[in-house]
Every structure is written in C-alpha cells, then in structure tokens.
Amino acid sequence: MRHQNLLYAHSGGVTAVINASAAAVVAAARASGRVGKVFAAWRGIVGVLEEALVNTACLDEAALARLARTPGGAFGSCRFDLPHDDGGKAMDRLFAVFDAHDIGWLLYNGGNGSMDAVARIQAEAARRGHALVCVGVPKTVDNDIVGTDCCPGFGSAARYLATSMLEAGLDTASMVGSKGSVFVMEVMGRNTGWLAAATALAAQGDPDRAPHIVLVPEAGFDEAAFLARVRGITERLGYCAVTVAEGIRRPDGSLLMEKSRDARGYVQLGGAGLAVARLINERLGYKFHWAIPDYLQRSAGHWLSATDRAQAEAVGRVAVEYALAGKGGTMPAIRRLRDAPYRWDVAPVDTATVANLERGLPDGFVRADGLHVTAAACNYMRPLIEGEIAPPVVAGLPDYGRWEWTTVARRLPAWQA
C-alpha cells in the first residue's frame, strides 16, 4: 500500500527549541508507519512555493537527536504572509506542489500569522475538495499566541533574559560610584511585554535586586513617574536596573522609538532602550550603560529550559497525531493543569479562532503604576524556565555542527511571485 507524504515547514522568527519540534515531527511521522516520505521545506512557506523540499530520510537517529538540541532554524525560515489579493495564485501554486509530491499532510510551525495560514490552507483544501490536512505547530518567543497557556520558545528566551539581568545587575551593583549609575536592557516585544516581564524573575521577589523597573507595551510610558522612580531607587541603592520592551508607547499610544518604516508601513523597532537611557542621563545626570540582546535572547541553545524543550517536542509529536487523525485546521495548545508542582498537557485549538490575535500580559500581571510586573506574573513564568539541558561541548564551545541540505528534484516550472 502506497503511503502519502508529510511536509513540515516553519516560519517567522526562530527560537532555541524550534528544531526540537521539527525533530519530533520527523520521529513521530516515521514511527506512525502511515507516512511515506517526510519532507521539510527550505525557508518555510516560501520554500513550498519555490518547491525547495528536503527529504528528511537523510537524518538518522543520531542526527535527529543533534537537530533537537540545535538552536536557530535548521531548515531556514521566512517572513511571508500568503497574499489575499493575488487572485489565488499562491494557493494554486501550493496545491500544485502538494499534488506533485503526493503530500497529504502539511504541518506549519509558527506564530499568530502562521496559524492564519493554517486556517486558510485548510479552508482552501475543503473548498477544492482536496484531501490535504493542515495542522499548526505553535512557537514564538513572544509568548503571544491566543489559546495556549504558553508558547514553545518563550521559556528558553525568558531563562536567558532573566539570567542576563541577574548577572548584569550584580555587575552594575559592584561598580556603584558617587554619581549613580543605570543599566538599561532593551528586549523584544513589539506589542506585548512577556519577554520584558521575564526579567523580573531575576529579582526573586527582592525589590532591591535587578530589575528595579520593567517597562512593557501594555502600560503607557509615564515619563515623569518613571524618572521619579529611577531617582528614588538610585538615591537609595546607588544604581538602578531597567528592562525596556522595544515596543513601549507613550500614553497617547505612539511608539517611543522606531528604527525604520518601509513602503508598506511595516515598522522595524529598535532604540527604545537607548532613548530611555539617554533620557535618564539628560534629566538626572546618571551614568548609563545600555544593552540589546536582540537575536541572542532567542538563540541561546546553551541555556535551554528543559520545560520549554519538552513542550516544543510535545507539540511537534501531537501535531502529527492530529494530522493523521484528520484534525485539519487545529493547533496543539499547551494547557496548564497545575502551578505547583507544575503540570501541563496538550489539547487541540481551532486555528481559525486564534489566527492573527495577540495575547498580551493580563491586567493582573502589570503593576498598577505601570513600572513593573506583579508576583502573579512571576508565578506564571517561573516553571517555564526550569530544568537544565547541558549541550555537548567541543573545544570549549557548544557542538551544534552544521547542516547542509540537498533539495529533491523539482517537478514543476519555477515559481514566479
């Protein structure tokens, strides 16, 4: 009996554990005995459109284990939204590729926009009477997908950022001078403050430990109140540590800082931390240091959360189960069962109900003055960063190796965007 093939792809910003989901998908598909070939698209949905597919048969068990512990996106990624106004050209191409390579299942690993793509592709399959089953696999360091308690990728990024703030706080405290000093760390977070909030774990409930202030997009930036708090903390401790989410906004809703804006209106953020640090220096005269972890916060494979990796593997494995059961248009969501001890499982969510939505910090997670997060936020995040996974090391560095792929022969004319 001939078995149909399964195609995996991931999109958007990668995480330190996205490859763990990929490896789990490949392993589960093989173990099912129902899947023929397991393909991975090179560079996400763009790779599907370009018919750039990798046959994962080249990965033996040892290679899959190495893949699972490698940060970044081993199969490449992309930022591409399926167009609504191309007359169906992109959809036609996708289904042509599916048919050319006998693909019966598509697993798409991504965030809010990717869940929209899953819902749309599944709806299109139904409209065409096509047997394709499309399932979403959640991931994002932003932790903002609706319908899931947390998102694979967030726990490891949160762990890295909390550790960075802990260590930088100790450094800053040791260098206190007569004029006072401030350390500002700008983290990712366009519309939501989950990553900024995670740095609060570094203080371990002690208000005198860094970070002393956490600024998130969910709370408008009150300049006067902020400066007063910085002054009070610095006069008392000799220094102040501040976390700034890149997307913080003024009370009128305008961004504090943006790096660039393209012709389509897409804004690249960056510089909010520096703007805050300079404001402190200009108004209060304190010496400042400013840091942007940028890609470091989502790629730190040397400091993974074991919880995060276990969840990344679980959603990959369960996504295969959903696909083979014909549960198209769904996403395996993480469901919190208990806080202490932490317990969780996975349950299906309809992607059409969560697509393109963003889950921000709940009101109860942001302090009333907007200058920090609450104990409830820390209690929610703490179990997500727990557990250690030591990477193999060669010559003092993590041994991630390199991945070199050969795509299968194309069967269709070249894609013309």
PDB file of N, CA and C in Angstrom, residues 4 92-104 128 130-132 411-412:
ATOM      1  N   GLN A   4       0.964   8.307   1.657  1.00  0.00           N
ATOM      2  CA  GLN A   4       1.185   9.694   1.287  1.00  0.00           C
ATOM      3  C   GLN A   4       2.308  10.288   2.122  1.00  0.00           C
ATOM      4  N   ASP A  92      -2.940  28.359  -5.586  1.00  0.00           N
ATOM      5  CA  ASP A  92      -2.848  27.419  -6.708  1.00  0.00           C
ATOM      6  C   ASP A  92      -1.481  26.748  -6.728  1.00  0.00           C
ATOM      7  N   ARG A  93      -0.448  27.549  -6.489  1.00  0.00           N
ATOM      8  CA  ARG A  93       0.905  27.008  -6.506  1.00  0.00           C
ATOM      9  C   ARG A  93       1.120  26.023  -5.359  1.00  0.00           C
ATOM     10  N   LEU A  94       0.649  26.373  -4.162  1.00  0.00           N
ATOM     11  CA  LEU A  94       0.811  25.465  -3.029  1.00  0.00           C
ATOM     12  C   LEU A  94       0.201  24.107  -3.326  1.00  0.00           C
ATOM     13  N   PHE A  95      -1.022  24.105  -3.835  1.00  0.00           N
ATOM     14  CA  PHE A  95      -1.691  22.828  -4.071  1.00  0.00           C
ATOM     15  C   PHE A  95      -1.073  22.080  -5.253  1.00  0.00           C
ATOM     16  N   ALA A  96      -0.472  22.808  -6.168  1.00  0.00           N
ATOM     17  CA  ALA A  96       0.253  22.140  -7.248  1.00  0.00           C
ATOM     18  C   ALA A  96       1.481  21.411  -6.690  1.00  0.00           C
ATOM     19  N   VAL A  97       2.162  22.046  -5.748  1.00  0.00           N
ATOM     20  CA  VAL A  97       3.321  21.411  -5.111  1.00  0.00           C
ATOM     21  C   VAL A  97       2.879  20.210  -4.277  1.00  0.00           C
ATOM     22  N   PHE A  98       1.786  20.369  -3.539  1.00  0.00           N
ATOM     23  CA  PHE A  98       1.280  19.241  -2.754  1.00  0.00           C
ATOM     24  C   PHE A  98       0.988  18.044  -3.657  1.00  0.00           C
ATOM     25  N   ASP A  99       0.339  18.295  -4.770  1.00  0.00           N
ATOM     26  CA  ASP A  99      -0.016  17.197  -5.671  1.00  0.00           C
ATOM     27  C   ASP A  99       1.224  16.607  -6.342  1.00  0.00           C
ATOM     28  N   ALA A 100       2.176  17.468  -6.718  1.00  0.00           N
ATOM     29  CA  ALA A 100       3.374  16.995  -7.412  1.00  0.00           C
ATOM     30  C   ALA A 100       4.196  16.060  -6.533  1.00  0.00           C
ATOM     31  N   HIS A 101       4.129  16.259  -5.218  1.00  0.00           N
ATOM     32  CA  HIS A 101       4.947  15.443  -4.313  1.00  0.00           C
ATOM     33  C   HIS A 101       4.100  14.555  -3.400  1.00  0.00           C
ATOM     34  N   ASP A 102       2.845  14.373  -3.776  1.00  0.00           N
ATOM     35  CA  ASP A 102       1.947  13.449  -3.072  1.00  0.00           C
ATOM     36  C   ASP A 102       1.884  13.751  -1.575  1.00  0.00           C
ATOM     37  N   ILE A 103       1.712  15.023  -1.253  1.00  0.00           N
ATOM     38  CA  ILE A 103       1.678  15.462   0.143  1.00  0.00           C
ATOM     39  C   ILE A 103       0.241  15.434   0.647  1.00  0.00           C
ATOM     40  N   GLY A 104       0.032  14.651   1.691  1.00  0.00           N
ATOM     41  CA  GLY A 104      -1.307  14.541   2.278  1.00  0.00           C
ATOM     42  C   GLY A 104      -1.449  15.314   3.570  1.00  0.00           C
ATOM     43  N   ARG A 128     -11.725  23.122  -2.352  1.00  0.00           N
ATOM     44  CA  ARG A 128     -11.313  22.408  -3.564  1.00  0.00           C
ATOM     45  C   ARG A 128     -11.694  20.934  -3.521  1.00  0.00           C
ATOM     46  N   HIS A 130     -10.072  18.872  -1.694  1.00  0.00           N
ATOM     47  CA  HIS A 130      -8.742  18.264  -1.622  1.00  0.00           C
ATOM     48  C   HIS A 130      -8.582  17.583  -0.270  1.00  0.00           C
ATOM     49  N   ALA A 131      -7.894  16.451  -0.240  1.00  0.00           N
ATOM     50  CA  ALA A 131      -7.769  15.663   0.995  1.00  0.00           C
ATOM     51  C   ALA A 131      -6.681  16.167   1.928  1.00  0.00           C
ATOM     52  N   LEU A 132      -5.972  17.231   1.585  1.00  0.00           N
ATOM     53  CA  LEU A 132      -4.895  17.728   2.425  1.00  0.00           C
ATOM     54  C   LEU A 132      -5.386  18.030   3.842  1.00  0.00           C
ATOM     55  N   ARG A 411       9.514  19.246  -9.831  1.00  0.00           N
ATOM     56  CA  ARG A 411       8.658  18.641 -10.831  1.00  0.00           C
ATOM     57  C   ARG A 411       7.755  19.662 -11.523  1.00  0.00           C
ATOM     58  N   LEU A 412       7.896  20.914 -11.113  1.00  0.00           N
ATOM     59  CA  LEU A 412       7.057  21.987 -11.646  1.00  0.00           C
ATOM     60  C   LEU A 412       7.915  23.100 -12.195  1.00  0.00           C
TER      61      LEU A 412
END
